[in-house]
Amino acid sequence: MQSIDNLDSLAERLLEANQVGALTGAGMSKESGIQTFREKDGLWKKFRPEELANVDAFLANPDRVWEWYNWRRDLMSNVKPNPGHYALAELDDLISKFILVTQNIDNLHNEVGSKHVIELHGNIRKNKCQSCKKPFETGWLDFSEGKLPHCDCGGLIRPDVVWFGEMLPSQAIEDAWQAAAKSDVYFSIGTSTVVYPAAALPFEAKIHGAYLIEINPDRTDLSSIADLVIRMPSGEALPQIIEAVQKRKDQS
Ligand code: NAD
Ligand code: ZN
């Protein structure tokens, strides 16, 4: 396994920080077996996203969109958090304040008990009404009678995820923005940083003086401005970082 240079000084930096932030993307869950979107073998090479993940497609053919989401839900229900998710959850107890912003909808950060998770693109386990936006029961819906679920208001129930062309939840993006501006250290983990506005968050952190760390086996637009680039899978890099922080904390 590859090791990270200057782990000690990174650990010290994390322990000294008043606030640390992170943005995670699909790469974070790759080692859990969930495909990313934009890589060669990405899920969306097989499906046209515009046919499925947008509101017009849903209203035109809700059965088809639900079929796709049920398939994705099934896939995601069988995956487990990987060592990277566990490591980030440990950071909560090691440093002063840690805010975790994710573009992932897979719920894996919550599953390992991360305390401050901001979900920018929703959560595939949740449902809401397309018309009045009211949350509908969480979890897998029963389609056994072949009927799509409806809200009390008569609206169709849909997955509570952000689709193409839709706004991000305003409170989530505002909180994420503030966390980026306040962070002394900011991680960009497993994201290609091409989907805006989420992609702007690490840049925002850097502009406000954060020490910026990228964890990604491949180069991204962020790489040239990052203060530290760790070219490793997050499931390998993050446990090493957390171990170093723990060790340093124990020594002090
Ligand atoms: P992306 O597919 O555009 O990029 C993934 C990035 O992860 C790439 O830069 C890749 O080099 C990197 N990567 C691959 N394996 C890695 C590993 N083991 N460790 C660290 N990095 C690794 O994904 P994105 O930037 O998150 O794109 C955003 C969109 O994709 C979001 O809208 C998000 O909702 C959606 N998405 C979410 C999931 C999920 O919930 N798990 C899965 C697929 C896509
Ligand atoms: Zn409704």
CSV table of C-alpha atoms and ligand atoms in Angstrom, one decimal:
chain,number,residue,atom,x,y,z
A,1,MET,CA,0.0,0.0,0.0
A,2,GLN,CA,1.2,3.5,-0.9
A,3,SER,CA,1.9,5.8,2.0
A,4,ILE,CA,1.4,9.6,2.4
A,5,ASP,CA,4.3,11.9,2.7
A,6,ASN,CA,4.5,14.2,5.7
A,7,LEU,CA,1.6,12.6,7.5
A,8,ASP,CA,2.8,14.1,10.8
A,9,SER,CA,2.6,17.7,9.7
A,10,LEU,CA,-0.8,17.0,8.2
A,11,ALA,CA,-2.0,15.5,11.4
A,12,GLU,CA,-0.7,18.5,13.3
A,13,ARG,CA,-2.5,20.9,11.0
A,14,LEU,CA,-5.8,19.1,11.4
A,15,LEU,CA,-5.4,19.1,15.2
A,16,GLU,CA,-4.7,22.9,15.2
A,17,ALA,CA,-7.5,23.8,12.9
A,18,ASN,CA,-10.6,25.5,14.4
A,19,GLN,CA,-12.8,24.0,11.7
A,20,VAL,CA,-12.2,21.4,9.0
A,21,GLY,CA,-14.5,20.8,6.0
A,22,ALA,CA,-14.8,18.2,3.3
A,23,LEU,CA,-16.6,17.8,0.0
A,24,THR,CA,-17.1,14.2,-1.1
A,25,GLY,CA,-18.2,12.8,-4.4
A,26,ALA,CA,-18.9,9.5,-6.1
A,27,GLY,CA,-15.3,8.4,-5.8
A,28,MET,CA,-15.7,8.2,-2.0
A,29,SER,CA,-18.1,5.3,-2.5
A,30,LYS,CA,-16.3,3.6,-5.3
A,31,GLU,CA,-14.6,1.2,-2.9
A,32,SER,CA,-18.1,0.3,-1.6
A,33,GLY,CA,-18.9,-0.9,-5.1
A,34,ILE,CA,-21.0,2.1,-6.3
A,35,GLN,CA,-20.1,3.2,-9.7
A,36,THR,CA,-19.1,6.8,-10.3
A,37,PHE,CA,-20.7,8.9,-13.1
A,38,ARG,CA,-18.0,10.3,-15.2
A,39,GLU,CA,-15.4,7.5,-15.4
A,40,LYS,CA,-15.0,5.2,-18.4
A,41,ASP,CA,-17.1,2.4,-16.9
A,42,GLY,CA,-19.6,4.9,-15.2
A,43,LEU,CA,-23.2,4.1,-14.9
A,44,TRP,CA,-24.3,6.9,-17.1
A,45,LYS,CA,-22.4,5.7,-20.1
A,46,LYS,CA,-25.1,3.0,-20.3
A,47,PHE,CA,-28.1,5.3,-19.7
A,48,ARG,CA,-28.8,8.7,-20.9
A,49,PRO,CA,-29.3,10.8,-17.8
A,50,GLU,CA,-31.5,13.3,-19.6
A,51,GLU,CA,-34.0,10.5,-20.1
A,52,LEU,CA,-34.2,9.6,-16.5
A,53,ALA,CA,-33.0,12.1,-13.9
A,54,ASN,CA,-35.1,15.1,-14.7
A,55,VAL,CA,-38.5,16.3,-13.9
A,56,ASP,CA,-39.9,16.3,-17.4
A,57,ALA,CA,-38.9,12.7,-17.9
A,58,PHE,CA,-40.5,11.8,-14.6
A,59,LEU,CA,-43.8,13.6,-15.4
A,60,ALA,CA,-43.8,12.1,-18.9
A,61,ASN,CA,-43.0,8.5,-17.7
A,62,PRO,CA,-42.9,8.2,-14.0
A,63,ASP,CA,-43.0,4.4,-14.1
A,64,ARG,CA,-39.8,4.2,-16.1
A,65,VAL,CA,-38.0,6.7,-13.8
A,66,TRP,CA,-39.2,4.8,-10.8
A,67,GLU,CA,-38.0,1.5,-12.3
A,68,TRP,CA,-34.5,3.0,-12.7
A,69,TYR,CA,-34.5,4.3,-9.2
A,70,ASN,CA,-35.7,1.1,-7.7
A,71,TRP,CA,-32.9,-0.7,-9.5
A,72,ARG,CA,-30.4,1.9,-8.1
A,73,ARG,CA,-32.0,1.6,-4.7
A,74,ASP,CA,-31.5,-2.2,-4.8
A,75,LEU,CA,-27.9,-1.8,-5.8
A,76,MET,CA,-27.3,0.7,-3.1
A,77,SER,CA,-29.1,-1.2,-0.4
A,78,ASN,CA,-26.5,-4.0,-0.8
A,79,VAL,CA,-23.4,-1.8,-0.4
A,80,LYS,CA,-21.5,-1.2,2.8
A,81,PRO,CA,-19.5,1.8,3.9
A,82,ASN,CA,-15.8,1.5,3.2
A,83,PRO,CA,-12.8,2.3,5.4
A,84,GLY,CA,-12.9,5.9,4.1
A,85,HIS,CA,-16.4,6.5,5.4
A,86,TYR,CA,-15.4,5.1,8.8
A,87,ALA,CA,-12.3,7.2,8.9
A,88,LEU,CA,-14.1,10.4,8.2
A,89,ALA,CA,-16.6,9.6,11.0
A,90,GLU,CA,-13.8,9.2,13.4
A,91,LEU,CA,-12.5,12.7,12.6
A,92,ASP,CA,-15.6,14.1,14.4
A,93,ASP,CA,-14.2,13.1,17.7
A,94,LEU,CA,-10.6,13.9,17.0
A,95,ILE,CA,-10.7,17.5,15.9
A,96,SER,CA,-12.6,20.7,17.0
A,97,LYS,CA,-15.3,20.9,14.3
A,98,PHE,CA,-15.8,18.9,11.2
A,99,ILE,CA,-18.4,19.6,8.6
A,100,LEU,CA,-18.9,17.0,5.9
A,101,VAL,CA,-20.6,18.0,2.6
A,102,THR,CA,-21.5,15.3,0.2
A,103,GLN,CA,-22.8,15.1,-3.4
A,104,ASN,CA,-23.5,11.4,-2.8
A,105,ILE,CA,-27.1,10.3,-2.3
A,106,ASP,CA,-26.1,6.8,-1.0
A,107,ASN,CA,-26.5,7.6,2.7
A,108,LEU,CA,-23.2,5.9,3.6
A,109,HIS,CA,-21.8,8.9,5.6
A,110,ASN,CA,-25.0,8.7,7.8
A,111,GLU,CA,-24.7,5.0,8.1
A,112,VAL,CA,-21.3,5.2,9.8
A,113,GLY,CA,-22.5,8.0,12.2
A,114,SER,CA,-20.8,11.1,10.8
A,115,LYS,CA,-22.3,13.9,12.9
A,116,HIS,CA,-22.5,16.9,10.6
A,117,VAL,CA,-23.4,15.7,7.1
A,118,ILE,CA,-24.8,18.2,4.5
A,119,GLU,CA,-26.4,16.3,1.6
A,120,LEU,CA,-26.4,18.6,-1.4
A,121,HIS,CA,-28.1,16.2,-3.8
A,122,GLY,CA,-30.6,14.6,-1.6
A,123,ASN,CA,-30.8,11.0,-0.4
A,124,ILE,CA,-31.9,8.0,-2.4
A,125,ARG,CA,-33.6,6.5,0.6
A,126,LYS,CA,-36.0,9.4,1.0
A,127,ASN,CA,-39.1,10.3,-0.9
A,128,LYS,CA,-41.1,13.5,-1.4
A,129,CYS,CA,-44.1,14.8,-3.2
A,130,GLN,CA,-43.4,16.2,-6.6
A,131,SER,CA,-46.2,18.8,-6.1
A,132,CYS,CA,-46.1,20.1,-2.5
A,133,LYS,CA,-42.5,18.8,-1.7
A,134,LYS,CA,-43.7,17.3,1.6
A,135,PRO,CA,-41.5,14.3,2.7
A,136,PHE,CA,-43.2,11.0,2.2
A,137,GLU,CA,-42.3,7.8,4.2
A,138,THR,CA,-38.6,7.0,4.1
A,139,GLY,CA,-37.4,3.9,2.5
A,140,TRP,CA,-38.4,1.4,-0.1
A,141,LEU,CA,-41.9,2.0,-1.4
A,142,ASP,CA,-44.3,-0.9,-2.2
A,143,PHE,CA,-45.1,-1.0,-5.9
A,144,SER,CA,-46.6,-4.5,-5.7
A,145,GLU,CA,-50.0,-3.4,-6.8
A,146,GLY,CA,-48.4,-1.8,-9.8
A,147,LYS,CA,-49.5,1.7,-8.7
A,148,LEU,CA,-47.3,4.6,-8.1
A,149,PRO,CA,-47.6,6.2,-4.7
A,150,HIS,CA,-49.4,9.5,-4.4
A,151,CYS,CA,-49.3,12.2,-1.7
A,152,ASP,CA,-52.4,13.4,0.2
A,153,CYS,CA,-52.4,16.5,-2.1
A,154,GLY,CA,-52.7,14.2,-5.1
A,155,GLY,CA,-49.1,14.8,-6.3
A,156,LEU,CA,-46.9,12.0,-7.4
A,157,ILE,CA,-44.2,10.7,-5.0
A,158,ARG,CA,-40.7,10.8,-6.3
A,159,PRO,CA,-37.2,10.1,-4.9
A,160,ASP,CA,-35.9,13.0,-2.8
A,161,VAL,CA,-32.8,13.6,-4.9
A,162,VAL,CA,-31.8,16.6,-7.0
A,163,TRP,CA,-32.4,16.1,-10.7
A,164,PHE,CA,-30.8,17.8,-13.6
A,165,GLY,CA,-32.0,21.3,-14.0
A,166,GLU,CA,-33.2,21.5,-10.4
A,167,MET,CA,-32.0,23.8,-7.7
A,168,LEU,CA,-30.0,22.4,-4.8
A,169,PRO,CA,-31.8,22.6,-1.4
A,170,SER,CA,-31.1,26.2,-0.4
A,171,GLN,CA,-30.3,25.6,3.3
A,172,ALA,CA,-27.9,22.9,2.4
A,173,ILE,CA,-26.0,25.0,-0.1
A,174,GLU,CA,-25.9,28.0,2.2
A,175,ASP,CA,-24.5,25.9,5.1
A,176,ALA,CA,-22.0,24.2,2.8
A,177,TRP,CA,-20.9,27.6,1.5
A,178,GLN,CA,-20.4,28.9,5.0
A,179,ALA,CA,-18.5,25.8,6.1
A,180,ALA,CA,-16.1,26.2,3.2
A,181,ALA,CA,-15.4,29.8,4.0
A,182,LYS,CA,-14.8,29.1,7.7
A,183,SER,CA,-12.6,26.0,7.2
A,184,ASP,CA,-8.9,26.1,8.0
A,185,VAL,CA,-8.4,22.8,6.3
A,186,TYR,CA,-10.6,21.6,3.4
A,187,PHE,CA,-10.7,18.2,1.8
A,188,SER,CA,-11.9,17.5,-1.7
A,189,ILE,CA,-12.4,13.7,-1.8
A,190,GLY,CA,-13.4,11.6,-4.8
A,191,THR,CA,-15.0,14.3,-6.8
A,192,SER,CA,-14.2,15.3,-10.4
A,193,THR,CA,-15.2,18.9,-9.4
A,194,VAL,CA,-17.2,19.5,-12.6
A,195,VAL,CA,-20.7,19.6,-11.3
A,196,TYR,CA,-21.5,23.1,-10.0
A,197,PRO,CA,-22.3,24.7,-7.6
A,198,ALA,CA,-20.8,21.9,-5.5
A,199,ALA,CA,-17.6,22.0,-7.4
A,200,ALA,CA,-17.1,25.6,-6.4
A,201,LEU,CA,-16.9,24.8,-2.7
A,202,PRO,CA,-13.2,23.7,-2.5
A,203,PHE,CA,-12.3,26.8,-4.5
A,204,GLU,CA,-14.3,29.0,-2.0
A,205,ALA,CA,-12.4,27.4,0.9
A,206,LYS,CA,-9.1,28.1,-0.8
A,207,ILE,CA,-10.0,31.7,-1.5
A,208,HIS,CA,-10.8,32.1,2.2
A,209,GLY,CA,-7.4,30.8,3.2
A,210,ALA,CA,-8.0,27.1,3.8
A,211,TYR,CA,-5.2,24.6,3.3
A,212,LEU,CA,-6.7,22.5,0.5
A,213,ILE,CA,-6.2,18.8,0.2
A,214,GLU,CA,-7.3,16.7,-2.7
A,215,ILE,CA,-7.7,12.9,-2.4
A,216,ASN,CA,-8.3,11.4,-5.8
A,217,PRO,CA,-6.3,8.8,-7.9
A,218,ASP,CA,-6.8,11.1,-10.9
A,219,ARG,CA,-6.1,14.7,-11.8
A,220,THR,CA,-9.0,17.2,-11.7
A,221,ASP,CA,-9.4,20.9,-12.3
A,222,LEU,CA,-8.6,21.4,-8.6
A,223,SER,CA,-5.3,19.6,-8.6
A,224,SER,CA,-3.2,22.6,-9.7
A,225,ILE,CA,-4.4,24.8,-6.8
A,226,ALA,CA,-4.5,22.2,-4.1
A,227,ASP,CA,-1.8,22.6,-1.3
A,228,LEU,CA,-1.6,18.8,-1.0
A,229,VAL,CA,-2.6,16.2,-3.6
A,230,ILE,CA,-2.9,12.6,-2.5
A,231,ARG,CA,-3.2,10.3,-5.5
A,232,MET,CA,-4.7,7.4,-3.7
A,233,PRO,CA,-8.2,5.9,-3.3
A,234,SER,CA,-9.9,7.5,-0.4
A,235,GLY,CA,-10.5,4.2,1.3
A,236,GLU,CA,-6.7,3.9,1.7
A,237,ALA,CA,-5.7,7.5,2.3
A,238,LEU,CA,-8.2,8.5,4.9
A,239,PRO,CA,-7.5,5.7,7.4
A,240,GLN,CA,-3.8,6.6,7.2
A,241,ILE,CA,-4.6,10.2,8.0
A,242,ILE,CA,-6.9,9.4,10.9
A,243,GLU,CA,-4.3,7.0,12.4
A,244,ALA,CA,-1.7,9.8,12.3
A,245,VAL,CA,-4.1,12.3,13.9
A,246,GLN,CA,-5.0,9.8,16.6
A,247,LYS,CA,-1.3,9.0,17.3
A,248,ARG,CA,-0.4,12.7,17.5
A,249,LYS,CA,-3.3,13.4,19.8
A,250,ASP,CA,-2.3,10.5,22.1
A,251,GLN,CA,1.2,12.0,22.3
A,252,SER,CA,0.1,15.5,23.3
B,1,NAD,P1,-17.7,11.8,-10.7
B,1,NAD,O1,-18.1,10.5,-11.2
B,1,NAD,O2,-17.8,13.0,-11.7
B,1,NAD,O3,-16.2,11.8,-10.2
B,1,NAD,C1,-15.7,10.8,-9.4
B,1,NAD,C2,-14.2,11.1,-9.0
B,1,NAD,O4,-13.8,10.1,-8.1
B,1,NAD,C3,-13.3,11.1,-10.2
B,1,NAD,O5,-12.5,12.2,-10.2
B,1,NAD,C4,-12.4,9.8,-9.9
B,1,NAD,O6,-11.1,10.0,-10.4
B,1,NAD,C5,-12.5,9.8,-8.4
B,1,NAD,N1,-12.3,8.4,-7.8
B,1,NAD,C6,-12.5,7.2,-8.4
B,1,NAD,N2,-12.2,6.2,-7.5
B,1,NAD,C7,-11.8,6.8,-6.4
B,1,NAD,C8,-11.4,6.4,-5.1
B,1,NAD,N3,-11.4,5.1,-4.8
B,1,NAD,N4,-11.1,7.3,-4.1
B,1,NAD,C9,-11.2,8.6,-4.4
B,1,NAD,N5,-11.5,9.1,-5.6
B,1,NAD,C10,-11.9,8.2,-6.6
B,1,NAD,O7,-18.5,12.1,-9.4
B,1,NAD,P2,-18.8,13.4,-8.7
B,1,NAD,O8,-17.8,14.4,-8.7
B,1,NAD,O9,-19.4,13.1,-7.3
B,1,NAD,O10,-20.0,13.9,-9.6
B,1,NAD,C11,-21.0,14.4,-9.1
B,1,NAD,C12,-22.3,13.7,-9.3
B,1,NAD,O11,-22.4,12.3,-9.3
B,1,NAD,C13,-23.2,14.1,-8.2
B,1,NAD,O12,-24.3,14.6,-8.8
B,1,NAD,C14,-23.5,12.8,-7.4
B,1,NAD,O13,-24.8,13.0,-6.9
B,1,NAD,C15,-23.5,11.8,-8.5
B,1,NAD,N6,-23.3,10.4,-8.0
B,1,NAD,C16,-23.5,10.0,-6.7
B,1,NAD,C17,-23.2,8.6,-6.4
B,1,NAD,C18,-23.4,8.1,-5.0
B,1,NAD,O14,-24.3,8.6,-4.3
B,1,NAD,N7,-22.6,7.2,-4.5
B,1,NAD,C19,-22.7,7.7,-7.4
B,1,NAD,C20,-22.6,8.2,-8.7
B,1,NAD,C21,-22.8,9.5,-9.0
B,2,ZN,ZN,-48.2,16.6,-1.9
